Amino acid sequence: MRSAEVAGVDTAIDHWIGGRRVGSPRTFSDLSPIDESHLASVARGGAEEASAAVSAAGDAFSSWGRTSREERAEVLYRIAEGIEGRIDELAAVETRDNGSLLRSNLRGLMPRSAYNFRFFADFLLELGYLKFDTRGHRNRVSHQPSGVTVLITPWNAPLMLATWKVAPALAAGNTVVLKPAEWSPLTASLLADITEEAGLPPGVLNVVQGYGEEAGAALVSDPRVSRISFTGSVETARLIGAAAGANLVPLSLELGGKSPLVVLEDADLEMAVEMAVEQYDNAGQVCLAATRLLVHQSLFDDFLDRFLAKAGDLVQGDPRSADTDLGPLISRAHLERVDGFVRRAVADGAHPVLGGGPNRELGGLYYRPTLFLGAPQGSEILTEEVFGPVLTLQSFTSDTEVVEQANSTRYGLAAGLVTGDPERAQRLSDQIVSGTTWVNCFYVRDLRAPFGGSRHSGIGREGGAYSFDFYCDLNNTVLGPGGWREETDYG
């Protein structure tokens, strides 16, 4: 087994297939966004490794799919304990691998990764059966494991977003092939080790590393796959959708966003500014980020002054430092993409009142937090996802105008509202196209709630019962009169 020491942690860099480490003839270089240094030469999978992983998952499904809920839940609890026991190591590797803040990984994302397993284990044990009568016949709706599940996860919160998918898929009784993003593959490899230590049988979880157009394409086009869940770009989702459609495979897609933050005239201005500056979290590499600030004209000048003062206090630098608020972008290619958006916005007539380019003092992949004014309606910077620390600020004078502005993109992932009027908030929430709307708060996620996007922000919902509805086959058993007894709880 090949491994590399990353942040002081010995990390396997080969695939995990059928309960063992598997190498590949080719590798790819994994670079740290912090300083663009080489971390590891990671096994680069393709069609052969993808097929082997699907075969291993298919073989394991025959037994894992028949285990009891209690057995599956117990394994998930042990995986959660394994993550909790290695939070420091996982956080250190994640920060080195994708440039996210160490303090955020320690306090939030790694504990949340463990919680994902605990939550879906709990939910599995509490998952009931829908039962109802039809003219003396008894209906019983149950969730049945669907089979081999391919999960393709992004690079911005690698472990947390992987566990958000892996946990319900395993709880449902499915077997999994996980393909992490090539820009941040390392914590997925560590997760495989943790699941083995927790007693997950060989082949139930497999990890194939590599590029989307190679390993990913082979996985999603394999006819033996029963479910596909993907988080990433609209462009990649189109390719996955075409492959899934050819095999009639159900899929769940959580895609991009261009979310609005609406600040009404009765808003708590301090709260509004706090929420707005928070959108620079993870250097803006958050699909949910409310990158379009829509502020009522009566508050506009005051909001802008306060925003610039607060954003000006943000500290950009090494994400391993406890004082840092903004780390680097994920890669050189992504920095150039973000900078391209900024340069085209200026050419379109928008002007930056904050930032506007790479941080020349830090060099590397650090991009200054940026705020644009004066972007023409319908321009690219107002309609397309940048996925970097770039916000726009616009004003409005009426509810009708702000709803039109909020809905003026092809996306519909999230939205934020700041107001003192709950009835108005509900009315606007009903009119703004969004999978999740936060009122006077941001990024509060209850795992029981449906999560996903509308329009080009995705297809389907996951979370709580919605996850089981997707990862399972639903079966309705209908018993004729006399086929059941009232004194027995059928189910």
Short mmCIF file of C-alpha atoms in Angstrom, two decimals:
data_model
loop_
_atom_site.label_atom_id
_atom_site.label_comp_id
_atom_site.label_asym_id
_atom_site.label_seq_id
_atom_site.Cartn_x
_atom_site.Cartn_y
_atom_site.Cartn_z
CA MET A 1 0.00 0.00 0.00
CA ARG A 2 1.33 3.42 -0.96
CA SER A 3 0.90 6.30 1.45
CA ALA A 4 2.03 9.87 2.02
CA GLU A 5 2.54 11.87 5.18
CA VAL A 6 0.21 14.87 5.03
CA ALA A 7 0.05 17.30 7.96
CA GLY A 8 1.81 14.64 10.03
CA VAL A 9 -0.81 12.00 9.18
CA ASP A 10 0.03 8.82 7.27
CA THR A 11 -2.55 8.83 4.46
CA ALA A 12 -3.16 6.04 1.94
CA ILE A 13 -3.11 7.29 -1.64
CA ASP A 14 -4.33 4.18 -3.45
CA HIS A 15 -7.96 3.27 -4.14
CA TRP A 16 -10.06 1.33 -1.63
CA ILE A 17 -11.82 -1.48 -3.49
CA GLY A 18 -13.35 -4.61 -2.04
CA GLY A 19 -11.78 -4.04 1.37
CA ARG A 20 -8.20 -3.61 0.20
CA ARG A 21 -5.87 -1.00 -1.26
CA VAL A 22 -5.54 -1.10 -5.04
CA GLY A 23 -3.02 0.87 -7.06
CA SER A 24 -3.15 2.19 -10.63
CA PRO A 25 -0.49 2.43 -13.33
CA ARG A 26 -1.06 6.20 -13.47
CA THR A 27 -1.18 8.84 -10.75
CA PHE A 28 -2.13 12.50 -10.45
CA SER A 29 -0.45 15.17 -8.36
CA ASP A 30 -2.41 16.47 -5.38
CA LEU A 31 -1.32 20.02 -4.54
CA SER A 32 -2.00 22.03 -1.41
CA PRO A 33 -3.80 25.34 -2.08
CA ILE A 34 -1.94 26.89 0.86
CA ASP A 35 1.36 27.07 -0.98
CA GLU A 36 0.81 24.98 -4.13
CA SER A 37 3.22 22.38 -2.81
CA HIS A 38 3.01 18.72 -3.85
CA LEU A 39 1.26 16.57 -1.23
CA ALA A 40 1.01 13.18 -2.91
CA SER A 41 0.95 11.25 -6.16
CA VAL A 42 -2.54 9.79 -5.90
CA ALA A 43 -3.72 6.68 -7.76
CA ARG A 44 -5.52 7.78 -10.92
CA GLY A 45 -8.40 5.44 -11.60
CA GLY A 46 -10.18 4.85 -14.89
CA ALA A 47 -12.59 2.37 -16.42
CA GLU A 48 -10.80 -0.69 -15.00
CA GLU A 49 -10.83 0.55 -11.39
CA ALA A 50 -14.38 1.84 -11.72
CA SER A 51 -15.60 -1.53 -12.97
CA ALA A 52 -13.75 -3.36 -10.19
CA ALA A 53 -15.32 -1.12 -7.56
CA VAL A 54 -18.84 -1.60 -8.94
CA SER A 55 -18.24 -5.37 -9.01
CA ALA A 56 -17.07 -5.32 -5.39
CA ALA A 57 -20.08 -3.24 -4.37
CA GLY A 58 -22.41 -5.56 -6.26
CA ASP A 59 -20.96 -8.63 -4.57
CA ALA A 60 -21.25 -7.03 -1.13
CA PHE A 61 -24.84 -5.91 -1.68
CA SER A 62 -26.16 -9.46 -1.56
CA SER A 63 -25.36 -9.64 2.16
CA TRP A 64 -25.31 -5.97 3.29
CA GLY A 65 -28.73 -5.34 1.76
CA ARG A 66 -30.18 -8.14 3.91
CA THR A 67 -28.74 -6.97 7.22
CA SER A 68 -31.20 -5.71 9.81
CA ARG A 69 -31.67 -2.04 10.51
CA GLU A 70 -30.14 -2.56 13.93
CA GLU A 71 -27.00 -4.12 12.47
CA ARG A 72 -26.53 -1.33 9.96
CA ALA A 73 -27.14 1.35 12.55
CA GLU A 74 -24.57 -0.16 14.89
CA VAL A 75 -21.90 0.00 12.19
CA LEU A 76 -22.81 3.62 11.43
CA TYR A 77 -22.49 4.52 15.11
CA ARG A 78 -19.00 2.99 15.17
CA ILE A 79 -18.02 4.96 12.07
CA ALA A 80 -19.17 8.14 13.83
CA GLU A 81 -17.03 7.23 16.82
CA GLY A 82 -14.07 6.59 14.53
CA ILE A 83 -14.40 10.05 13.00
CA GLU A 84 -14.71 11.65 16.41
CA GLY A 85 -11.57 9.88 17.54
CA ARG A 86 -9.60 11.34 14.63
CA ILE A 87 -11.03 14.84 14.34
CA ASP A 88 -7.67 16.54 14.80
CA GLU A 89 -6.02 14.42 12.11
CA LEU A 90 -8.92 14.73 9.68
CA ALA A 91 -9.08 18.50 10.15
CA ALA A 92 -5.35 18.90 9.61
CA VAL A 93 -5.37 16.82 6.42
CA GLU A 94 -8.48 18.57 5.08
CA THR A 95 -7.00 22.01 5.64
CA ARG A 96 -3.75 21.05 3.93
CA ASP A 97 -5.61 19.37 1.06
CA ASN A 98 -8.26 21.98 0.20
CA GLY A 99 -7.20 25.17 2.00
CA SER A 100 -10.25 25.50 4.24
CA LEU A 101 -9.86 27.09 7.67
CA LEU A 102 -8.48 24.72 10.29
CA ARG A 103 -10.68 26.25 12.97
CA SER A 104 -13.78 25.64 10.83
CA ASN A 105 -12.80 22.02 10.26
CA LEU A 106 -12.11 21.44 13.95
CA ARG A 107 -15.23 23.12 15.28
CA GLY A 108 -17.74 22.47 12.55
CA LEU A 109 -17.08 20.29 9.53
CA MET A 110 -15.37 17.28 11.13
CA PRO A 111 -17.84 17.01 14.03
CA ARG A 112 -20.64 17.41 11.50
CA SER A 113 -19.16 14.53 9.47
CA ALA A 114 -19.50 12.28 12.50
CA TYR A 115 -22.98 13.60 13.20
CA ASN A 116 -24.10 12.71 9.69
CA PHE A 117 -23.54 9.03 10.52
CA ARG A 118 -25.19 9.31 13.93
CA PHE A 119 -28.20 11.12 12.54
CA PHE A 120 -28.90 8.63 9.76
CA ALA A 121 -28.37 5.69 12.11
CA ASP A 122 -30.92 7.20 14.48
CA PHE A 123 -33.28 8.01 11.64
CA LEU A 124 -33.01 4.49 10.25
CA LEU A 125 -34.09 3.00 13.56
CA GLU A 126 -37.04 5.40 13.79
CA LEU A 127 -38.09 5.08 10.15
CA GLY A 128 -41.64 3.77 10.17
CA TYR A 129 -43.92 2.23 7.62
CA LEU A 130 -46.76 4.16 6.04
CA LYS A 131 -49.93 2.09 6.55
CA PHE A 132 -53.45 2.80 5.40
CA ASP A 133 -56.65 0.99 4.49
CA THR A 134 -58.38 0.87 1.12
CA ARG A 135 -61.86 -0.68 1.15
CA GLY A 136 -60.85 -3.29 3.71
CA HIS A 137 -57.42 -3.87 2.20
CA ARG A 138 -54.28 -3.03 4.16
CA ASN A 139 -51.46 -1.05 2.45
CA ARG A 140 -47.95 -1.05 3.88
CA VAL A 141 -45.23 1.11 2.27
CA SER A 142 -41.64 0.08 3.01
CA HIS A 143 -38.13 1.20 2.05
CA GLN A 144 -36.05 -1.48 0.34
CA PRO A 145 -32.30 -1.22 -0.45
CA SER A 146 -31.83 -0.32 -4.11
CA GLY A 147 -28.31 -1.63 -4.82
CA VAL A 148 -24.97 -0.15 -5.88
CA THR A 149 -24.83 3.62 -5.36
CA VAL A 150 -22.30 5.94 -7.01
CA LEU A 151 -21.52 9.11 -5.07
CA ILE A 152 -19.51 11.90 -6.68
CA THR A 153 -18.57 14.61 -4.23
CA PRO A 154 -17.04 18.11 -4.45
CA TRP A 155 -13.82 19.65 -3.19
CA ASN A 156 -15.05 22.57 -1.08
CA ALA A 157 -16.07 20.55 2.02
CA PRO A 158 -14.82 17.10 1.04
CA LEU A 159 -15.39 14.92 4.08
CA MET A 160 -18.58 16.54 5.34
CA LEU A 161 -20.27 16.42 1.94
CA ALA A 162 -19.08 12.84 1.35
CA THR A 163 -20.51 11.66 4.67
CA TRP A 164 -23.75 13.53 3.94
CA LYS A 165 -24.22 11.07 1.07
CA VAL A 166 -22.39 7.96 2.29
CA ALA A 167 -24.25 7.77 5.62
CA PRO A 168 -27.84 7.60 4.26
CA ALA A 169 -26.80 5.32 1.39
CA LEU A 170 -25.28 2.81 3.82
CA ALA A 171 -28.18 3.21 6.25
CA ALA A 172 -30.56 2.39 3.40
CA GLY A 173 -28.74 -0.93 2.90
CA ASN A 174 -27.00 0.11 -0.31
CA THR A 175 -23.36 -0.43 -1.16
CA VAL A 176 -21.32 2.55 -2.26
CA VAL A 177 -18.64 3.62 -4.72
CA LEU A 178 -17.39 7.05 -3.70
CA LYS A 179 -15.48 9.20 -6.21
CA PRO A 180 -14.03 12.24 -4.39
CA ALA A 181 -12.96 15.36 -6.25
CA GLU A 182 -9.43 15.12 -7.63
CA TRP A 183 -8.50 18.46 -6.04
CA SER A 184 -9.13 17.16 -2.50
CA PRO A 185 -9.18 13.34 -2.31
CA LEU A 186 -7.35 12.63 0.93
CA THR A 187 -10.00 12.61 3.67
CA ALA A 188 -12.13 10.22 1.61
CA SER A 189 -9.21 7.80 1.80
CA LEU A 190 -9.01 8.27 5.57
CA LEU A 191 -12.77 7.66 5.77
CA ALA A 192 -12.26 4.26 4.12
CA ASP A 193 -9.80 3.34 6.88
CA ILE A 194 -12.27 4.44 9.54
CA THR A 195 -15.09 2.36 8.06
CA GLU A 196 -12.88 -0.74 7.97
CA GLU A 197 -11.96 -0.23 11.63
CA ALA A 198 -15.67 0.13 12.41
CA GLY A 199 -16.38 -3.30 10.93
CA LEU A 200 -18.00 -2.31 7.65
CA PRO A 201 -17.76 -5.45 5.48
CA PRO A 202 -15.44 -5.42 2.45
CA GLY A 203 -16.99 -3.97 -0.68
CA VAL A 204 -19.76 -2.06 1.11
CA LEU A 205 -17.78 1.16 0.71
CA ASN A 206 -15.31 1.61 -2.12
CA VAL A 207 -13.28 4.74 -2.94
CA VAL A 208 -12.05 5.34 -6.49
CA GLN A 209 -9.81 8.34 -7.03
CA GLY A 210 -9.26 10.11 -10.32
CA TYR A 211 -10.62 12.58 -12.82
CA GLY A 212 -14.28 13.02 -13.56
CA GLU A 213 -13.93 12.42 -17.28
CA GLU A 214 -12.16 9.11 -16.59
CA ALA A 215 -13.19 7.42 -13.34
CA GLY A 216 -16.37 9.42 -12.89
CA ALA A 217 -17.61 8.87 -16.42
CA ALA A 218 -17.01 5.12 -16.17
CA LEU A 219 -18.90 4.90 -12.89
CA VAL A 220 -22.02 6.80 -13.92
CA SER A 221 -22.33 4.90 -17.21
CA ASP A 222 -22.08 1.44 -15.62
CA PRO A 223 -25.44 -0.35 -16.09
CA ARG A 224 -25.01 -2.22 -12.78
CA VAL A 225 -25.42 1.02 -10.82
CA SER A 226 -28.81 1.62 -9.15
CA ARG A 227 -28.45 5.20 -7.84
CA ILE A 228 -26.23 8.21 -8.60
CA SER A 229 -25.85 11.26 -6.36
CA PHE A 230 -23.70 14.18 -7.50
CA THR A 231 -22.75 17.56 -6.10
CA GLY A 232 -20.98 19.89 -8.50
CA SER A 233 -21.39 21.97 -11.61
CA VAL A 234 -24.32 22.22 -14.00
CA GLU A 235 -22.09 21.33 -16.94
CA THR A 236 -20.91 18.07 -15.35
CA ALA A 237 -24.46 17.28 -14.24
CA ARG A 238 -25.62 17.37 -17.85
CA LEU A 239 -23.08 14.68 -18.74
CA ILE A 240 -24.04 12.56 -15.73
CA GLY A 241 -27.72 12.99 -16.52
CA ALA A 242 -27.19 11.75 -20.07
CA ALA A 243 -25.30 8.68 -18.83
CA ALA A 244 -27.88 7.95 -16.14
CA GLY A 245 -30.73 8.39 -18.59
CA ALA A 246 -29.27 5.80 -20.92
CA ASN A 247 -29.56 3.22 -18.13
CA LEU A 248 -32.70 4.70 -16.50
CA VAL A 249 -30.82 5.23 -13.24
CA PRO A 250 -32.43 7.59 -10.69
CA LEU A 251 -30.15 10.45 -9.75
CA SER A 252 -29.94 13.28 -7.26
CA LEU A 253 -28.15 16.47 -8.31
CA GLU A 254 -27.13 19.35 -6.03
CA LEU A 255 -25.64 21.97 -8.31
CA GLY A 256 -24.67 25.62 -8.38
CA GLY A 257 -26.23 28.66 -6.82
CA LYS A 258 -26.46 32.42 -7.21
CA SER A 259 -28.37 33.11 -4.05
CA PRO A 260 -29.77 36.51 -3.05
CA LEU A 261 -29.60 38.12 0.39
CA VAL A 262 -32.57 40.49 0.65
CA VAL A 263 -32.32 43.27 3.23
CA LEU A 264 -35.69 44.97 3.75
CA GLU A 265 -36.16 48.48 5.10
CA ASP A 266 -37.14 47.24 8.58
CA ALA A 267 -34.08 44.99 8.87
CA ASP A 268 -31.69 44.88 11.79
CA LEU A 269 -28.83 46.51 9.89
CA GLU A 270 -26.08 45.09 12.07
CA MET A 271 -27.45 41.60 11.55
CA ALA A 272 -27.73 42.20 7.82
CA VAL A 273 -24.11 43.34 7.52
CA GLU A 274 -22.93 40.41 9.63
CA MET A 275 -24.75 37.96 7.36
CA ALA A 276 -23.47 39.68 4.23
CA VAL A 277 -19.81 39.54 5.25
CA GLU A 278 -20.30 35.90 6.25
CA GLN A 279 -20.81 35.11 2.56
CA TYR A 280 -17.02 35.29 2.18
CA ASP A 281 -16.76 32.10 4.23
CA ASN A 282 -14.39 29.49 2.75
CA ALA A 283 -13.15 32.19 0.34
CA GLY A 284 -16.61 32.21 -1.24
CA GLN A 285 -16.33 28.56 -2.29
CA VAL A 286 -19.78 27.66 -0.94
CA CYS A 287 -22.66 26.71 -3.23
CA LEU A 288 -25.18 28.21 -0.80
CA ALA A 289 -23.44 31.59 -0.53
CA ALA A 290 -25.73 34.59 -0.98
CA THR A 291 -23.46 36.40 -3.40
CA ARG A 292 -26.09 38.93 -4.54
CA LEU A 293 -26.78 41.51 -1.85
CA LEU A 294 -30.15 43.20 -2.49
CA VAL A 295 -30.62 46.11 -0.07
CA HIS A 296 -33.57 48.49 0.21
CA GLN A 297 -32.72 51.93 -1.13
CA SER A 298 -33.39 53.59 2.23
CA LEU A 299 -30.61 51.52 3.87
CA PHE A 300 -28.22 51.32 0.95
CA ASP A 301 -25.61 53.94 1.89
CA ASP A 302 -25.52 53.00 5.57
CA PHE A 303 -25.31 49.31 4.70
CA LEU A 304 -22.44 49.91 2.28
CA ASP A 305 -20.42 51.93 4.80
CA ARG A 306 -20.85 49.30 7.50
CA PHE A 307 -20.12 46.45 5.12
CA LEU A 308 -16.87 47.97 3.89
CA ALA A 309 -15.75 48.64 7.46
CA LYS A 310 -16.49 45.08 8.60
CA ALA A 311 -15.15 43.36 5.50
CA GLY A 312 -12.03 45.48 5.76
CA ASP A 313 -11.25 43.81 9.09
CA LEU A 314 -11.16 40.32 7.57
CA VAL A 315 -7.78 38.64 7.84
CA GLN A 316 -6.59 36.72 4.80
CA GLY A 317 -3.75 34.26 5.06
CA ASP A 318 -2.66 30.77 6.03
CA PRO A 319 -5.82 28.79 6.92
CA ARG A 320 -3.95 26.95 9.66
CA SER A 321 -3.74 30.15 11.70
CA ALA A 322 -6.52 30.77 14.21
CA ASP A 323 -6.54 34.45 13.21
CA THR A 324 -7.29 33.82 9.53
CA ASP A 325 -10.77 34.53 8.13
CA LEU A 326 -10.14 33.82 4.44
CA GLY A 327 -7.84 31.19 3.03
CA PRO A 328 -6.81 30.46 -0.58
CA LEU A 329 -8.81 29.31 -3.56
CA ILE A 330 -8.57 25.62 -4.37
CA SER A 331 -6.28 25.72 -7.42
CA ARG A 332 -4.50 27.88 -9.96
CA ALA A 333 -7.11 27.04 -12.58
CA HIS A 334 -9.91 28.08 -10.26
CA LEU A 335 -8.20 31.35 -9.34
CA GLU A 336 -7.92 32.19 -13.02
CA ARG A 337 -11.60 31.33 -13.47
CA VAL A 338 -12.63 33.64 -10.61
CA ASP A 339 -10.38 36.41 -11.88
CA GLY A 340 -11.91 36.02 -15.33
CA PHE A 341 -15.34 36.73 -13.89
CA VAL A 342 -14.00 39.83 -12.15
CA ARG A 343 -12.25 41.19 -15.23
CA ARG A 344 -15.34 40.63 -17.40
CA ALA A 345 -17.53 42.34 -14.79
CA VAL A 346 -15.33 45.43 -14.96
CA ALA A 347 -15.53 45.33 -18.74
CA ASP A 348 -19.33 45.15 -18.47
CA GLY A 349 -19.39 48.37 -16.45
CA ALA A 350 -19.39 47.17 -12.84
CA HIS A 351 -16.82 48.69 -10.49
CA PRO A 352 -15.25 47.10 -7.41
CA VAL A 353 -15.42 49.11 -4.18
CA LEU A 354 -13.56 46.34 -2.36
CA GLY A 355 -10.88 43.98 -3.66
CA GLY A 356 -11.00 43.28 -7.35
CA GLY A 357 -8.07 40.93 -7.87
CA PRO A 358 -5.57 38.47 -6.41
CA ASN A 359 -3.89 39.36 -3.13
CA ARG A 360 -0.48 40.42 -4.43
CA GLU A 361 0.97 40.66 -0.92
CA LEU A 362 0.27 37.00 -0.20
CA GLY A 363 0.71 35.73 -3.74
CA GLY A 364 -0.21 32.17 -4.52
CA LEU A 365 -3.91 31.36 -4.68
CA TYR A 366 -5.19 34.10 -2.39
CA TYR A 367 -7.93 36.29 -3.88
CA ARG A 368 -9.03 39.47 -2.17
CA PRO A 369 -12.66 39.67 -0.96
CA THR A 370 -14.44 41.68 -3.63
CA LEU A 371 -17.65 43.73 -3.79
CA PHE A 372 -19.10 45.15 -7.01
CA LEU A 373 -21.46 48.06 -7.47
CA GLY A 374 -23.16 49.15 -10.67
CA ALA A 375 -23.37 45.78 -12.42
CA PRO A 376 -25.83 46.08 -15.33
CA GLN A 377 -28.97 44.01 -14.89
CA GLY A 378 -28.60 40.69 -16.68
CA SER A 379 -24.80 40.85 -16.77
CA GLU A 380 -22.74 37.72 -16.13
CA ILE A 381 -21.58 38.78 -12.66
CA LEU A 382 -25.26 38.95 -11.56
CA THR A 383 -26.41 35.73 -13.17
CA GLU A 384 -23.62 33.14 -13.13
CA GLU A 385 -21.93 31.37 -10.20
CA VAL A 386 -18.39 32.63 -9.54
CA PHE A 387 -17.62 30.33 -6.59
CA GLY A 388 -15.12 32.75 -5.12
CA PRO A 389 -15.05 35.73 -2.70
CA VAL A 390 -16.98 37.99 -5.08
CA LEU A 391 -20.26 39.71 -4.11
CA THR A 392 -22.47 42.24 -5.85
CA LEU A 393 -24.61 44.95 -4.23
CA GLN A 394 -27.86 46.28 -5.71
CA SER A 395 -30.72 48.39 -4.39
CA PHE A 396 -34.50 48.03 -4.68
CA THR A 397 -37.55 50.05 -3.69
CA SER A 398 -40.44 47.56 -3.64
CA ASP A 399 -41.22 43.93 -2.93
CA THR A 400 -42.18 43.38 -6.55
CA GLU A 401 -38.83 44.71 -7.72
CA VAL A 402 -36.76 42.65 -5.30
CA VAL A 403 -38.59 39.41 -6.13
CA GLU A 404 -37.89 40.05 -9.80
CA GLN A 405 -34.21 40.68 -9.01
CA ALA A 406 -33.96 37.61 -6.76
CA ASN A 407 -35.44 35.35 -9.45
CA SER A 408 -33.41 36.77 -12.35
CA THR A 409 -30.95 33.87 -12.61
CA ARG A 410 -31.21 30.26 -13.79
CA TYR A 411 -30.48 29.07 -10.24
CA GLY A 412 -32.65 28.46 -7.20
CA LEU A 413 -30.59 26.90 -4.43
CA ALA A 414 -30.94 29.24 -1.45
CA ALA A 415 -31.98 32.73 -0.37
CA GLY A 416 -31.70 34.94 2.70
CA LEU A 417 -34.10 37.53 4.06
CA VAL A 418 -33.47 40.10 6.80
CA THR A 419 -36.63 41.70 8.11
CA GLY A 420 -38.60 42.35 11.28
CA ASP A 421 -41.91 41.33 9.68
CA PRO A 422 -42.49 37.56 9.77
CA GLU A 423 -45.61 37.70 7.59
CA ARG A 424 -43.75 39.66 4.91
CA ALA A 425 -40.87 37.24 5.17
CA GLN A 426 -43.17 34.29 4.53
CA ARG A 427 -44.85 36.06 1.63
CA LEU A 428 -41.53 36.83 -0.04
CA SER A 429 -40.18 33.36 0.73
CA ASP A 430 -43.15 31.91 -1.15
CA GLN A 431 -42.33 34.05 -4.19
CA ILE A 432 -38.54 33.65 -4.36
CA VAL A 433 -37.39 30.47 -6.15
CA SER A 434 -35.23 28.67 -3.61
CA GLY A 435 -34.66 25.24 -2.11
CA THR A 436 -33.88 26.79 1.29
CA THR A 437 -34.74 30.29 2.52
CA TRP A 438 -33.16 31.62 5.71
CA VAL A 439 -34.83 34.50 7.54
CA ASN A 440 -32.63 36.48 9.95
CA CYS A 441 -30.11 33.62 10.00
CA PHE A 442 -27.78 31.76 7.65
CA TYR A 443 -26.65 28.19 7.12
CA VAL A 444 -28.84 26.59 9.77
CA ARG A 445 -29.16 22.99 8.55
CA ASP A 446 -31.43 20.43 10.17
CA LEU A 447 -30.77 17.01 8.66
CA ARG A 448 -34.48 16.21 8.78
CA ALA A 449 -35.21 18.98 6.28
CA PRO A 450 -35.19 18.53 2.50
CA PHE A 451 -32.07 19.93 0.87
CA GLY A 452 -31.59 20.64 -2.80
CA GLY A 453 -32.22 23.24 -5.44
CA SER A 454 -34.73 24.34 -8.03
CA ARG A 455 -34.17 25.24 -11.68
CA HIS A 456 -30.50 24.65 -12.60
CA SER A 457 -29.54 24.27 -8.95
CA GLY A 458 -30.47 20.62 -9.00
CA ILE A 459 -32.90 17.75 -9.19
CA GLY A 460 -34.38 16.06 -6.14
CA ARG A 461 -33.99 16.51 -2.41
CA GLU A 462 -31.96 14.70 0.25
CA GLY A 463 -32.08 14.80 4.04
CA GLY A 464 -34.12 12.80 6.55
CA ALA A 465 -36.91 10.78 4.95
CA TYR A 466 -36.13 12.42 1.60
CA SER A 467 -32.75 10.67 1.57
CA PHE A 468 -34.36 7.29 2.19
CA ASP A 469 -36.97 7.96 -0.49
CA PHE A 470 -34.11 8.49 -2.95
CA TYR A 471 -31.63 5.81 -1.88
CA CYS A 472 -34.33 3.14 -1.49
CA ASP A 473 -36.88 1.43 -3.67
CA LEU A 474 -40.34 2.07 -2.25
CA ASN A 475 -42.56 -0.98 -2.05
CA ASN A 476 -46.28 -1.02 -1.32
CA THR A 477 -47.64 -4.36 -0.11
CA VAL A 478 -51.42 -4.67 -0.28
CA LEU A 479 -53.15 -7.40 1.76
CA GLY A 480 -56.66 -8.44 0.92
CA PRO A 481 -59.41 -8.76 3.55
CA GLY A 482 -58.54 -11.42 6.10
CA GLY A 483 -54.86 -11.38 5.17
CA TRP A 484 -53.90 -9.54 8.36
CA ARG A 485 -55.05 -9.26 11.95
CA GLU A 486 -55.76 -6.00 13.79
CA GLU A 487 -54.09 -7.24 16.97
CA THR A 488 -50.74 -7.60 15.16
CA ASP A 489 -48.78 -4.54 14.12
CA TYR A 490 -48.13 -5.45 10.50
CA GLY A 491 -44.81 -3.77 9.72
#
